[in-house]
Amino acid sequence: MSEAKKREQWASRIGLVLAMAGNAVGLGNFLRFPAQAAKNGGGAFLIPYIVALLLVGLPLIWVEWAMGRYGGQTGHHSTPGIFQAHHRNGFWKYFGVMGLWVCLIIASYYLYIETWCMAYAGYSAVNGFAGKDLAGVKLFFGQLTGEREYELIAISWWGMVLFFLCIVMNVFILSRGLAKGIEIVSKIGMPLLIVFAAVLAVRGMMISPSTDPEAVASPMDGLNFVWQPRFTSLADPSVWLAAAGQIFFTLSIGMGTIHCYASYLRETDDIALTGATAAWTNEFCEVLLGGTILIPIAVAYLGLPDVVNRTSGGSGFDLGFYVFPTLFNKWGSFAPVAGFFWFGLLFFAAITSSLAMGQPIMAFLQEEFGLTRERSALAFGGLLLPLAIPVATLHSNTFNDEFDFWASTFMLVVFAFGETILFAWIFGMNRGWDEMLKGAELKIPLIFKYIIQYVTPVFLLVILIGAVFQPKAGWHTYISAVAGNKPIPHWEWDGSSVVGKLIHLDVAQTREAKLSGIEREIENAMLTPTNRAARLLELEQEKARLSADVDLIGYERDARILKLEHQAKDVADVGKLSEAERHAIAEGLGKLSAKVDSFYSQLPAWRNFDRLVMVAVYVFFSVLVGVAWRKRAAEGRA
């Protein structure tokens, strides 16, 4: 038994379950999931979501627990060694490097968002958001991050100080080890997170237009929006891809963190029941709590059409960080508490996840290079800083977005596909199944043996193909054309596809959309009275067309009409200004257009540099693995 194994052990099963649940429960449970559900079919989204949970989520959780525990018995607590323990081909230890790489890359920006949660929670506690409108909250965010629209450099010195303190806090907790560090934080943070979320959910459901003059709708309208089934969405492959992506995002599979935590188990410790318990705890936080806070509260005060527009991108960030502080102000003296609870639960969700990202890297340094727990924690902080500094000092469209896409989205699926092949086909499904059942208190249904071996890898391969070759028109367009024997539309890459990202098509498409929008604003400013009247008439006719469109669901129609009403208001308002004022607006918009053009022209170069950095990090870890295994060979431990 290795020295690391002797030193590190979980103190209790509840501590392990809460640590594993804390690893999984993150910001996506409360921000991303409700927005994804609302965007992709409401209650019908749960169908592909549950299918993905059963065919990918639970199988991969059991696979990663089994692989981690098995690797731990050979003295390995990080994925290079754990993968090598399952097959001696040297390829697998270098493929396992991905588990270290993903953790470090994600941690470098995840800790920055964790800093925002900490700052927002503290500012809410002192009632700093009192009286602030949306512009005021955005100003606070800008001061915290230093980010300004269409400027590459984004530096806030006090935000950097908080970021540094957040890194120090993570390093300190990690330096205390599993039982005295991660486990204690999980035992405190997870119950508090659930209590904070439950209080907000209950308070949110008490909103009523009859008793609250600020409310414009019932929170039940928000619940209906999230959960009312739209079964037509099930025919869209992109909805299934979104559901599978959310499962990866929420369960923290494909990262190497579960492997690491499980590697500290004893050989006969149960992984079937404990793994399932951790997964269901996460689902409770996501589906029941996450789905009952963000959207219902926002709908109650903003109205359903506004919320539909704000979540159309599948993210709840705008609502969670910009809008919610203004909504809590409507709760009077409870506002500071509500704000502290909301951002406090986001902070606990973030820190329990970020700690899980640091442990695999520390374990690797401890077991391969003999570093003490304290020095390995400091080394993790040292490795983090070169990546975290550009995240905190450059616009989020540069390092932040690239890290998020490649490490937190695409590579998770690649990693999961590889580990499934290793476990089920190379290590062997019969051996793997026996390993999963060893010491099990929960009898895993036999069907999962065949799901893991056949269904899960195929499901993952389909996800990969869908992500790499995503067309702009959506897969449903081409499938419908083939099924209906209709002409197949011209192929055009979507900017969100892997290919589109590689060639910066997403940047080009965003640039084009931004410039077109500014050009329309300039045209609106310079319209003659006759043309302005004609433009307003066009908008009214479009509203009438939408109102008569029976193919649209009610809230979709209302959301689009609301956008048209905002456009009409802008056109009418600018028409009330003098000619000189309108010329000044047009001149300002012209300068903004040049700024936008310059920003998006420079962005691909920064992203290419970011990709070189990510490759360099992978090479760095691969070199460390190579050195470690030569050292093992020299000592007769390979």
C-alpha positions as a printed NumPy array, in Angstrom:
array([[  0.   ,   0.   ,   0.   ],
       [  1.431,   3.403,  -1.009],
       [  2.359,   6.073,   1.46 ],
       [ -0.294,   8.377,  -0.011],
       [ -2.883,   5.681,   0.564],
       [ -1.884,   5.366,   4.2  ],
       [ -2.1  ,   9.089,   4.778],
       [ -5.346,   9.787,   2.934],
       [ -8.682,   8.223,   3.806],
       [-12.294,   9.361,   3.926],
       [-13.39 ,   9.733,   7.55 ],
       [-17.003,   8.665,   6.939],
       [-19.394,   7.525,   4.244],
       [-21.568,  10.62 ,   4.679],
       [-18.466,  12.75 ,   4.2  ],
       [-17.625,  10.866,   1.007],
       [-21.189,  11.141,  -0.34 ],
       [-21.351,  14.874,   0.407],
       [-17.905,  15.432,  -1.118],
       [-18.919,  13.518,  -4.248],
       [-22.238,  15.367,  -4.393],
       [-20.399,  18.649,  -3.854],
       [-18.111,  17.761,  -6.738],
       [-21.171,  17.312,  -8.958],
       [-23.402,  20.106,  -7.606],
       [-22.117,  23.288,  -9.182],
       [-23.242,  26.534, -10.751],
       [-24.905,  24.659, -13.605],
       [-27.473,  23.121, -11.249],
       [-28.98 ,  26.503, -10.406],
       [-28.148,  28.636, -13.467],
       [-27.76 ,  26.415, -16.519],
       [-30.254,  23.606, -15.934],
       [-33.469,  25.671, -15.599],
       [-32.511,  27.744, -18.643],
       [-31.688,  24.616, -20.673],
       [-34.948,  22.973, -19.662],
       [-36.95 ,  26.072, -20.556],
       [-35.2  ,  26.401, -23.916],
       [-35.399,  22.75 , -24.958],
       [-38.94 ,  21.61 , -24.433],
       [-39.793,  22.33 , -20.804],
       [-41.126,  19.201, -19.136],
       [-40.43 ,  17.24 , -22.313],
       [-36.729,  18.033, -21.814],
       [-36.832,  15.692, -18.829],
       [-37.427,  12.755, -21.17 ],
       [-34.076,  12.975, -23.018],
       [-32.512,  14.195, -19.765],
       [-33.584,  11.047, -17.875],
       [-32.674,   8.846, -20.851],
       [-29.199,  10.422, -20.888],
       [-28.962,   9.963, -17.11 ],
       [-29.763,   6.24 , -17.403],
       [-27.714,   5.524, -20.522],
       [-24.73 ,   7.788, -19.867],
       [-24.841,   9.464, -16.442],
       [-25.312,   6.567, -14.003],
       [-23.252,   4.08 , -16.066],
       [-20.306,   6.472, -16.243],
       [-20.571,   7.31 , -12.545],
       [-20.299,   3.592, -11.676],
       [-17.511,   3.13 , -14.225],
       [-15.501,   6.02 , -12.792],
       [-16.052,   4.888,  -9.187],
       [-14.969,   1.354, -10.105],
       [-11.925,   2.53 , -12.062],
       [-10.913,   4.893,  -9.275],
       [-11.216,   2.311,  -6.502],
       [ -9.362,  -0.294,  -8.585],
       [ -6.565,   2.136,  -9.409],
       [ -6.338,   3.192,  -5.78 ],
       [ -5.508,  -0.373,  -4.749],
       [ -2.374,  -0.14 ,  -6.923],
       [ -1.338,   3.147,  -5.328],
       [ -2.683,   5.462,  -8.056],
       [ -4.965,   8.403,  -7.258],
       [ -4.982,  10.308, -10.571],
       [ -6.11 ,   9.199, -14.013],
       [ -2.707,   8.609, -15.691],
       [ -1.919,   5.882, -13.167],
       [ -5.514,   4.688, -12.81 ],
       [ -5.837,   4.219, -16.566],
       [ -2.426,   2.508, -16.757],
       [ -3.567,   0.121, -14.008],
       [ -6.397,  -1.028, -16.295],
       [ -4.07 ,  -1.721, -19.248],
       [ -0.3  ,  -1.581, -19.482],
       [ -0.218,  -0.039, -22.951],
       [  1.565,   3.304, -22.491],
       [ -1.091,   5.092, -24.547],
       [ -3.568,   4.956, -21.692],
       [ -1.457,   6.814, -19.16 ],
       [ -1.046,   9.663, -21.653],
       [ -4.751,   9.58 , -22.444],
       [ -5.295,   9.757, -18.684],
       [ -3.308,  13.007, -18.67 ],
       [ -6.574,  14.528, -19.863],
       [ -7.926,  14.089, -16.331],
       [ -5.201,  16.374, -14.946],
       [ -5.437,  18.788, -17.865],
       [ -9.226,  19.2  , -17.665],
       [ -9.107,  19.844, -13.917],
       [ -6.455,  22.55 , -14.157],
       [ -7.992,  24.303, -17.179],
       [-11.501,  24.365, -15.718],
       [-10.265,  25.422, -12.276],
       [ -8.479,  28.432, -13.755],
       [-11.756,  30.082, -14.766],
       [-14.153,  28.333, -12.389],
       [-12.343,  29.853,  -9.413],
       [-12.816,  33.283, -10.996],
       [-16.583,  32.763, -11.141],
       [-16.382,  31.465,  -7.572],
       [-14.845,  34.823,  -6.67 ],
       [-17.844,  36.62 ,  -8.151],
       [-20.202,  34.527,  -6.003],
       [-18.156,  35.351,  -2.904],
       [-18.132,  39.083,  -3.709],
       [-21.846,  39.158,  -4.527],
       [-22.706,  37.275,  -1.318],
       [-20.715,  39.717,   0.812],
       [-22.115,  42.772,  -0.972],
       [-25.659,  41.426,  -0.601],
       [-25.154,  40.771,   3.118],
       [-24.372,  44.47 ,   3.72 ],
       [-27.375,  45.441,   1.553],
       [-25.107,  46.92 ,  -1.111],
       [-27.599,  46.28 ,  -3.899],
       [-30.377,  48.269,  -2.168],
       [-31.983,  50.66 ,  -4.634],
       [-29.851,  49.465,  -7.562],
       [-31.488,  48.866, -10.914],
       [-30.186,  46.602, -13.675],
       [-27.658,  49.216, -14.801],
       [-26.401,  49.582, -11.233],
       [-25.874,  45.826, -10.826],
       [-24.065,  45.645, -14.163],
       [-21.861,  48.521, -13.038],
       [-20.943,  46.541,  -9.898],
       [-20.096,  43.529, -12.056],
       [-17.965,  45.695, -14.327],
       [-16.122,  47.111, -11.331],
       [-15.56 ,  43.593,  -9.977],
       [-14.222,  42.179, -13.255],
       [-12.869,  45.283, -14.995],
       [-14.63 ,  44.115, -18.141],
       [-15.924,  46.694, -20.589],
       [-17.78 ,  45.922, -23.77 ],
       [-15.541,  45.316, -26.786],
       [-12.277,  45.969, -24.925],
       [ -9.769,  43.132, -24.696],
       [ -8.102,  44.222, -21.457],
       [-10.273,  43.73 , -18.351],
       [ -8.506,  44.512, -15.084],
       [-10.024,  45.268, -11.698],
       [ -7.427,  45.456,  -8.938],
       [ -9.835,  44.769,  -6.1  ],
       [-11.361,  41.96 ,  -8.141],
       [ -7.865,  40.523,  -8.623],
       [ -7.223,  40.704,  -4.871],
       [-10.45 ,  38.775,  -4.193],
       [ -9.491,  36.26 ,  -6.864],
       [ -6.107,  35.744,  -5.233],
       [ -7.781,  35.288,  -1.83 ],
       [-10.152,  32.727,  -3.333],
       [ -7.201,  30.772,  -4.757],
       [ -5.426,  30.94 ,  -1.379],
       [ -8.556,  29.667,   0.368],
       [ -8.807,  26.688,  -1.996],
       [ -5.112,  25.911,  -1.622],
       [ -5.359,  26.072,   2.183],
       [ -8.36 ,  23.732,   2.334],
       [ -6.677,  21.297,  -0.057],
       [ -3.505,  21.371,   2.042],
       [ -5.494,  19.967,   4.974],
       [ -6.288,  16.803,   3.03 ],
       [ -9.422,  14.757,   2.478],
       [-10.822,  14.289,   5.985],
       [ -9.771,  17.586,   7.552],
       [-10.191,  19.727,   4.458],
       [-12.482,  18.658,   1.627],
       [-14.74 ,  16.491,   3.779],
       [-15.297,  19.182,   6.433],
       [-16.107,  21.825,   3.803],
       [-18.538,  19.417,   2.12 ],
       [-20.238,  18.56 ,   5.417],
       [-20.767,  22.265,   6.089],
       [-21.304,  23.582,   2.58 ],
       [-23.714,  21.021,   1.136],
       [-26.324,  21.179,   3.954],
       [-26.146,  24.99 ,   3.941],
       [-26.553,  25.017,   0.165],
       [-29.696,  22.885,   0.409],
       [-31.116,  24.992,   3.27 ],
       [-30.432,  28.273,   1.412],
       [-32.011,  26.886,  -1.772],
       [-35.063,  25.541,   0.065],
       [-35.691,  28.885,   1.793],
       [-35.467,  30.775,  -1.513],
       [-37.7  ,  28.247,  -3.28 ],
       [-40.386,  28.502,  -0.585],
       [-40.19 ,  32.315,  -0.459],
       [-40.326,  32.481,  -4.236],
       [-43.442,  30.354,  -4.431],
       [-45.146,  32.688,  -1.93 ],
       [-45.065,  35.574,  -4.435],
       [-48.567,  36.548,  -5.492],
       [-49.75 ,  39.476,  -7.618],
       [-52.681,  39.866,  -5.212],
       [-50.412,  40.593,  -2.224],
       [-47.207,  41.832,  -3.861],
       [-47.717,  45.02 ,  -5.914],
       [-44.368,  44.455,  -7.665],
       [-45.4  ,  41.04 ,  -9.018],
       [-46.803,  40.821, -12.536],
       [-47.417,  37.079, -12.658],
       [-47.61 ,  33.996, -10.486],
       [-44.427,  31.964,  -9.939],
       [-46.524,  29.003, -11.046],
       [-46.367,  30.485, -14.547],
       [-42.602,  30.107, -14.291],
       [-42.902,  26.506, -13.125],
       [-45.252,  25.774, -16.016],
       [-42.769,  27.383, -18.4  ],
       [-39.989,  25.124, -17.121],
       [-41.966,  21.915, -16.812],
       [-44.91 ,  22.093, -19.239],
       [-44.082,  19.431, -21.846],
       [-43.552,  20.498, -25.455],
       [-43.328,  17.058, -27.014],
       [-42.62 ,  18.39 , -30.505],
       [-39.103,  19.205, -29.251],
       [-38.346,  15.479, -28.915],
       [-38.013,  15.259, -32.7  ],
       [-35.105,  17.725, -32.61 ],
       [-31.712,  15.988, -32.18 ],
       [-30.239,  19.189, -30.758],
       [-32.525,  18.792, -27.729],
       [-31.106,  15.328, -27.099],
       [-27.581,  16.679, -27.468],
       [-28.408,  19.467, -25.012],
       [-29.802,  16.952, -22.501],
       [-26.718,  14.746, -22.753],
       [-24.492,  17.801, -22.442],
       [-26.322,  18.875, -19.298],
       [-25.785,  15.419, -17.769],
       [-22.038,  15.761, -18.313],
       [-22.085,  19.312, -17.02 ],
       [-24.013,  18.492, -13.86 ],
       [-22.527,  15.134, -12.793],
       [-18.876,  16.163, -13.313],
       [-18.165,  12.996, -15.281],
       [-15.306,  12.85 , -17.747],
       [-13.049,  15.006, -15.542],
       [-11.03 ,  12.601, -13.42 ],
       [-12.36 ,  13.996, -10.139],
       [-14.602,  11.011,  -9.379],
       [-11.716,   8.631, -10.132],
       [ -9.542,  10.507,  -7.654],
       [-12.081,  10.6  ,  -4.832],
       [-12.962,   6.909,  -5.341],
       [ -9.287,   5.893,  -5.318],
       [ -9.162,   6.523,  -1.564],
       [-11.771,   3.844,  -0.881],
       [-10.972,   0.429,   0.53 ],
       [-11.135,  -2.545,  -1.82 ],
       [-14.522,  -3.723,  -0.535],
       [-16.082,  -0.322,   0.13 ],
       [-19.447,  -0.038,  -1.582],
       [-19.462,   2.024,  -4.771],
       [-22.845,   1.032,  -6.218],
       [-25.029,   2.544,  -3.502],
       [-22.653,   5.372,  -2.605],
       [-22.254,   6.408,  -6.243],
       [-25.998,   6.318,  -6.851],
       [-26.634,   8.302,  -3.648],
       [-24.224,  11.031,  -4.729],
       [-25.896,  11.154,  -8.154],
       [-29.424,  11.385,  -6.725],
       [-28.33 ,  14.113,  -4.312],
       [-27.131,  16.081,  -7.31 ],
       [-30.386,  15.461,  -9.174],
       [-32.383,  16.634,  -6.159],
       [-30.415,  19.891,  -6.107],
       [-30.724,  20.361,  -9.843],
       [-34.232,  19.264, -10.789],
       [-36.209,  20.056,  -7.641],
       [-34.323,  23.013,  -6.177],
       [-32.695,  24.461,  -9.276],
       [-35.91 ,  24.25 , -11.268],
       [-37.918,  25.999,  -8.535],
       [-35.827,  29.128,  -7.923],
       [-34.435,  30.962, -10.937],
       [-37.25 ,  30.896, -13.503],
       [-40.318,  31.089, -11.193],
       [-38.994,  34.115,  -9.257],
       [-37.93 ,  35.885, -12.454],
       [-41.269,  35.235, -14.171],
       [-43.178,  36.521, -11.147],
       [-41.533,  39.957, -11.405],
       [-40.565,  40.271, -15.062],
       [-43.31 ,  38.37 , -16.835],
       [-42.923,  35.26 , -18.937],
       [-42.118,  36.912, -22.319],
       [-39.155,  38.836, -20.86 ],
       [-37.755,  35.713, -19.175],
       [-38.156,  33.669, -22.371],
       [-36.022,  36.203, -24.205],
       [-33.415,  36.296, -21.441],
       [-32.998,  32.499, -21.399],
       [-33.132,  31.943, -25.171],
       [-29.395,  31.214, -25.214],
       [-29.757,  28.394, -22.688],
       [-27.933,  30.229, -19.904],
       [-29.272,  31.628, -16.654],
       [-26.246,  33.859, -16.034],
       [-28.024,  37.082, -16.987],
       [-30.88 ,  36.36 , -14.605],
       [-28.706,  35.022, -11.802],
       [-26.03 ,  37.738, -11.646],
       [-27.668,  40.809, -13.185],
       [-31.407,  40.57 , -12.575],
       [-31.799,  38.707,  -9.268],
       [-30.193,  41.405,  -7.055],
       [-32.804,  43.878,  -8.353],
       [-35.647,  41.402,  -7.772],
       [-34.601,  40.673,  -4.198],
       [-34.964,  44.398,  -3.488],
       [-38.708,  43.845,  -3.841],
       [-38.6  ,  41.657,  -0.714],
       [-37.976,  44.557,   1.636],
       [-35.988,  43.793,   4.781],
       [-35.482,  40.179,   3.652],
       [-33.575,  41.36 ,   0.547],
       [-30.054,  41.227,   2.07 ],
       [-30.72 ,  37.753,   3.45 ],
       [-32.147,  36.532,   0.135],
       [-29.17 ,  37.918,  -1.783],
       [-26.724,  36.354,   0.667],
       [-28.548,  33.015,   0.469],
       [-28.618,  33.037,  -3.344],
       [-24.992,  33.916,  -3.923],
       [-23.974,  31.943,  -0.845],
       [-25.447,  28.738,  -2.258],
       [-23.747,  29.469,  -5.598],
       [-20.461,  29.947,  -3.728],
       [-20.812,  26.64 ,  -1.844],
       [-21.74 ,  24.914,  -5.111],
       [-18.632,  26.392,  -6.722],
       [-16.077,  25.736,  -3.979],
       [-17.052,  22.094,  -3.416],
       [-16.513,  21.593,  -7.152],
       [-13.249,  23.553,  -7.375],
       [-11.74 ,  21.582,  -4.485],
       [-12.47 ,  18.387,  -6.407],
       [-10.492,  19.789,  -9.351],
       [ -7.42 ,  20.429,  -7.245],
       [ -7.227,  17.034,  -5.518],
       [ -6.276,  14.914,  -8.598],
       [ -3.346,  17.205,  -9.41 ],
       [ -2.178,  17.16 ,  -5.795],
       [ -2.512,  13.378,  -5.659],
       [ -0.405,  13.01 ,  -8.804],
       [  2.365,  15.216,  -7.41 ],
       [  2.292,  13.434,  -4.061],
       [  2.412,   9.873,  -5.336],
       [  4.828,  10.406,  -8.243],
       [  7.213,  13.057,  -6.937],
       [  6.941,  12.601,  -3.182],
       [  5.639,  16.084,  -2.43 ],
       [  3.992,  16.61 ,   0.912],
       [  0.312,  17.484,   1.011],
       [  1.145,  21.12 ,   1.781],
       [  3.711,  21.435,  -1.013],
       [  1.472,  19.736,  -3.534],
       [ -1.303,  22.206,  -2.646],
       [  1.102,  25.1  ,  -3.176],
       [  2.21 ,  23.532,  -6.462],
       [ -1.423,  23.366,  -7.588],
       [ -1.777,  27.079,  -6.805],
       [  1.446,  27.781,  -8.706],
       [  0.237,  25.855, -11.754],
       [ -3.096,  27.648, -11.576],
       [ -1.784,  31.221, -11.558],
       [ -0.338,  31.396, -15.129],
       [ -3.733,  30.331, -16.471],
       [ -5.876,  32.275, -14.01 ],
       [ -4.156,  35.636, -14.591],
       [ -5.144,  35.942, -18.298],
       [ -8.655,  34.746, -17.395],
       [ -8.936,  37.608, -14.895],
       [ -7.241,  40.307, -17.005],
       [ -8.674,  39.686, -20.478],
       [-12.198,  39.871, -21.872],
       [-14.279,  36.765, -21.181],
       [-14.532,  36.066, -24.926],
       [-10.835,  35.142, -24.958],
       [ -9.4  ,  32.661, -22.436],
       [-12.582,  32.192, -20.422],
       [-14.749,  31.13 , -23.347],
       [-12.062,  28.949, -24.921],
       [-11.277,  27.152, -21.678],
       [-14.988,  26.585, -21.097],
       [-15.678,  25.12 , -24.538],
       [-12.664,  22.869, -25.001],
       [-12.138,  21.678, -21.419],
       [-15.631,  21.849, -19.918],
       [-17.639,  20.779, -22.949],
       [-15.889,  18.935, -25.763],
       [-13.037,  17.14 , -23.982],
       [-15.333,  15.772, -21.266],
       [-17.115,  13.698, -23.902],
       [-13.831,  12.616, -25.522],
       [-12.486,  11.559, -22.122],
       [-15.688,   9.686, -21.215],
       [-15.738,   7.859, -24.551],
       [-12.124,   6.767, -24.074],
       [-12.619,   5.547, -20.517],
       [-15.711,   3.566, -21.54 ],
       [-13.733,   1.771, -24.24 ],
       [-10.899,   1.09 , -21.772],
       [-13.173,  -0.208, -19.019],
       [-15.693,  -2.219, -21.043],
       [-13.636,  -3.489, -23.968],
       [ -9.975,  -3.518, -22.952],
       [-10.042,  -4.118, -19.213],
       [-13.053,  -6.325, -19.958],
       [-16.705,  -5.935, -19.068],
       [-16.814,  -9.146, -17.042],
       [-13.886,  -8.018, -14.875],
       [-15.338,  -4.525, -14.753],
       [-18.755,  -5.786, -13.679],
       [-17.212,  -7.872, -10.906],
       [-15.283,  -4.793,  -9.754],
       [-18.453,  -2.69 ,  -9.697],
       [-20.302,  -5.279,  -7.575],
       [-17.472,  -5.894,  -5.118],
       [-18.754,  -4.964,  -1.656],
       [-21.951,  -3.564,  -3.175],
       [-24.936,  -3.041,  -0.89 ],
       [-27.055,  -2.047,  -3.9  ],
       [-27.579,  -4.687,  -6.559],
       [-27.037,  -2.916,  -9.871],
       [-29.536,  -4.257, -12.446],
       [-27.841,  -6.62 , -14.892],
       [-29.045,  -4.559, -17.842],
       [-26.488,  -1.887, -16.965],
       [-23.709,  -4.342, -17.793],
       [-24.851,  -4.313, -21.414],
       [-25.686,  -0.613, -21.39 ],
       [-22.105,   0.177, -20.323],
       [-20.587,  -2.128, -22.912],
       [-22.759,  -1.295, -25.919],
       [-25.193,   1.574, -25.452],
       [-23.066,   4.106, -23.564],
       [-20.148,   4.191, -26.062],
       [-22.531,   4.457, -29.012],
       [-24.459,   7.233, -27.267],
       [-21.181,   9.085, -26.593],
       [-20.031,   8.616, -30.186],
       [-23.297,  10.109, -31.471],
       [-22.831,  13.078, -29.128],
       [-19.293,  13.588, -30.423],
       [-20.346,  13.41 , -34.072],
       [-23.235,  15.787, -33.392],
       [-20.943,  18.28 , -31.657],
       [-18.189,  18.131, -34.276],
       [-20.385,  18.419, -37.374],
       [-23.284,  20.553, -36.07 ],
       [-24.868,  22.385, -39.064],
       [-26.133,  25.942, -38.774],
       [-29.665,  24.919, -39.767],
       [-29.739,  22.231, -37.075],
       [-29.713,  18.458, -37.447],
       [-33.52 ,  18.317, -37.425],
       [-33.604,  20.254, -40.73 ],
       [-31.509,  17.639, -42.533],
       [-33.182,  14.662, -40.883],
       [-36.611,  16.06 , -41.813],
       [-35.448,  16.594, -45.394],
       [-34.164,  13.036, -45.723],
       [-37.209,  11.523, -43.989],
       [-39.601,  13.567, -46.127],
       [-37.704,  12.904, -49.364],
       [-37.193,  16.65 , -49.775],
       [-34.196,  18.549, -51.191],
       [-31.36 ,  18.616, -48.675],
       [-30.472,  22.209, -47.73 ],
       [-27.041,  23.649, -48.479],
       [-24.592,  22.688, -45.734],
       [-23.273,  25.49 , -43.559],
       [-21.25 ,  24.996, -40.38 ],
       [-22.674,  26.269, -37.123],
       [-20.376,  28.507, -35.11 ],
       [-21.002,  26.433, -31.984],
       [-19.798,  23.196, -33.621],
       [-16.273,  21.939, -33.021],
       [-15.387,  22.649, -36.648],
       [-16.978,  26.098, -36.402],
       [-14.977,  26.849, -33.257],
       [-11.734,  25.663, -34.81 ],
       [-12.051,  28.008, -37.78 ],
       [-13.453,  30.858, -35.633],
       [-16.768,  30.78 , -37.433],
       [-18.497,  31.61 , -34.157],
       [-16.494,  34.849, -33.99 ],
       [-17.34 ,  35.706, -37.595],
       [-21.05 ,  35.02 , -37.113],
       [-21.175,  37.06 , -33.899],
       [-19.272,  39.934, -35.536],
       [-21.682,  39.962, -38.47 ],
       [-24.725,  39.951, -36.182],
       [-23.344,  42.746, -33.982],
       [-22.432,  44.966, -36.932],
       [-25.799,  44.355, -38.596],
       [-27.571,  45.35 , -35.387],
       [-25.575,  48.574, -35.109],
       [-26.241,  49.339, -38.762],
       [-29.989,  48.995, -38.135],
       [-29.714,  51.376, -35.178],
       [-27.926,  53.93 , -37.378],
       [-30.624,  53.577, -40.016],
       [-33.314,  54.045, -37.382],
       [-31.609,  57.202, -36.122],
       [-31.504,  58.728, -39.592],
       [-34.996,  57.784, -40.77 ],
       [-37.105,  60.549, -42.186],
       [-40.537,  61.043, -40.573],
       [-42.18 ,  59.281, -43.534],
       [-39.769,  56.313, -43.408],
       [-40.077,  56.143, -39.625],
       [-43.842,  55.852, -39.881],
       [-43.407,  53.135, -42.508],
       [-40.972,  51.272, -40.246],
       [-43.386,  51.439, -37.309],
       [-46.144,  50.133, -39.564],
       [-43.929,  47.203, -40.624],
       [-43.354,  46.311, -36.987],
       [-47.081,  46.464, -36.254],
       [-47.789,  44.208, -39.237],
       [-45.152,  41.748, -38.014],
       [-46.781,  41.745, -34.573],
       [-50.152,  41.024, -36.19 ],
       [-48.621,  38.167, -38.196],
       [-47.142,  36.648, -35.061],
       [-50.427,  37.009, -33.206],
       [-52.144,  34.987, -35.925],
       [-49.446,  32.294, -36.15 ],
       [-51.093,  29.156, -34.745],
       [-47.859,  27.148, -34.962],
       [-46.26 ,  29.169, -32.182],
       [-46.723,  28.332, -28.518],
       [-48.282,  31.203, -26.598],
       [-45.231,  32.295, -24.644],
       [-42.995,  32.052, -27.744],
       [-45.376,  34.371, -29.558],
       [-45.51 ,  36.792, -26.624],
       [-41.719,  36.813, -26.339],
       [-41.24 ,  37.68 , -30.008],
       [-43.935,  40.321, -29.824],
       [-42.185,  41.841, -26.799],
       [-38.978,  42.132, -28.836],
       [-40.884,  43.888, -31.611],
       [-42.447,  46.253, -29.073],
       [-38.995,  47.176, -27.765],
       [-37.813,  47.801, -31.327],
       [-40.86 ,  49.975, -32.02 ],
       [-40.254,  51.972, -28.842],
       [-36.618,  52.572, -29.821],
       [-37.659,  53.737, -33.298],
       [-40.348,  56.052, -31.876],
       [-38.091,  57.446, -29.107],
       [-35.248,  58.365, -31.446],
       [-37.749,  60.112, -33.713],
       [-38.575,  62.542, -30.866],
       [-35.01 ,  63.862, -30.839],
       [-33.711,  66.809, -32.8  ],
       [-31.812,  66.265, -36.027],
       [-28.546,  67.255, -34.348],
       [-29.136,  64.749, -31.547],
       [-29.914,  62.009, -34.038],
       [-26.749,  62.806, -36.013],
       [-24.769,  62.618, -32.77 ],
       [-26.274,  59.194, -31.995],
       [-25.454,  57.98 , -35.499],
       [-21.89 ,  59.269, -35.153],
       [-21.503,  57.487, -31.805],
       [-22.872,  54.288, -33.271],
       [-20.403,  54.595, -36.139],
       [-17.524,  54.741, -33.647],
       [-18.998,  51.772, -31.801],
       [-19.169,  49.862, -35.079],
       [-15.465,  50.452, -35.653],
       [-14.737,  49.313, -32.094],
       [-16.786,  46.146, -32.557],
       [-15.048,  45.417, -35.85 ],
       [-11.622,  45.862, -34.255],
       [-12.51 ,  43.687, -31.245],
       [-13.758,  40.72 , -33.264],
       [-10.893,  41.074, -35.75 ],
       [ -8.358,  40.637, -32.914],
       [-10.251,  37.893, -31.109],
       [ -9.159,  34.929, -33.307],
       [ -5.47 ,  35.705, -32.645],
       [ -6.033,  35.709, -28.883],
       [ -7.989,  32.464, -29.106],
       [ -5.227,  30.836, -31.153],
       [ -2.738,  31.859, -28.463],
       [ -5.073,  30.426, -25.836],
       [ -5.176,  27.117, -27.704],
       [ -1.381,  27.005, -27.807],
       [ -1.405,  27.502, -24.033],
       [ -3.823,  24.587, -23.604],
       [ -1.652,  22.36 , -25.794],
       [  1.413,  23.422, -23.798],
       [ -0.326,  22.463, -20.538],
       [ -1.134,  19.016, -21.925],
       [  2.45 ,  18.568, -23.098],
       [  3.716,  19.714, -19.682],
       [  1.631,  17.124, -17.831],
       [  2.624,  14.454, -20.375],
       [  6.295,  15.202, -19.749],
       [  5.705,  14.923, -15.991],
       [  4.002,  11.56 , -16.521],
       [  6.879,  10.356, -18.682],
       [  9.41 ,  11.405, -16.041],
       [  7.342,   9.777, -13.297],
       [  7.101,   6.453, -15.103],
       [ 10.837,   6.392, -15.863],
       [ 11.353,   6.999, -12.156],
       [  8.965,   4.14 , -11.381],
       [ 10.849,   1.839, -13.787],
       [ 14.163,   2.725, -12.174],
       [ 12.697,   1.878,  -8.757],
       [ 11.093,  -1.326, -10.018],
       [  7.53 ,  -0.004,  -9.521],
       [  6.42 ,   0.375, -13.156]])
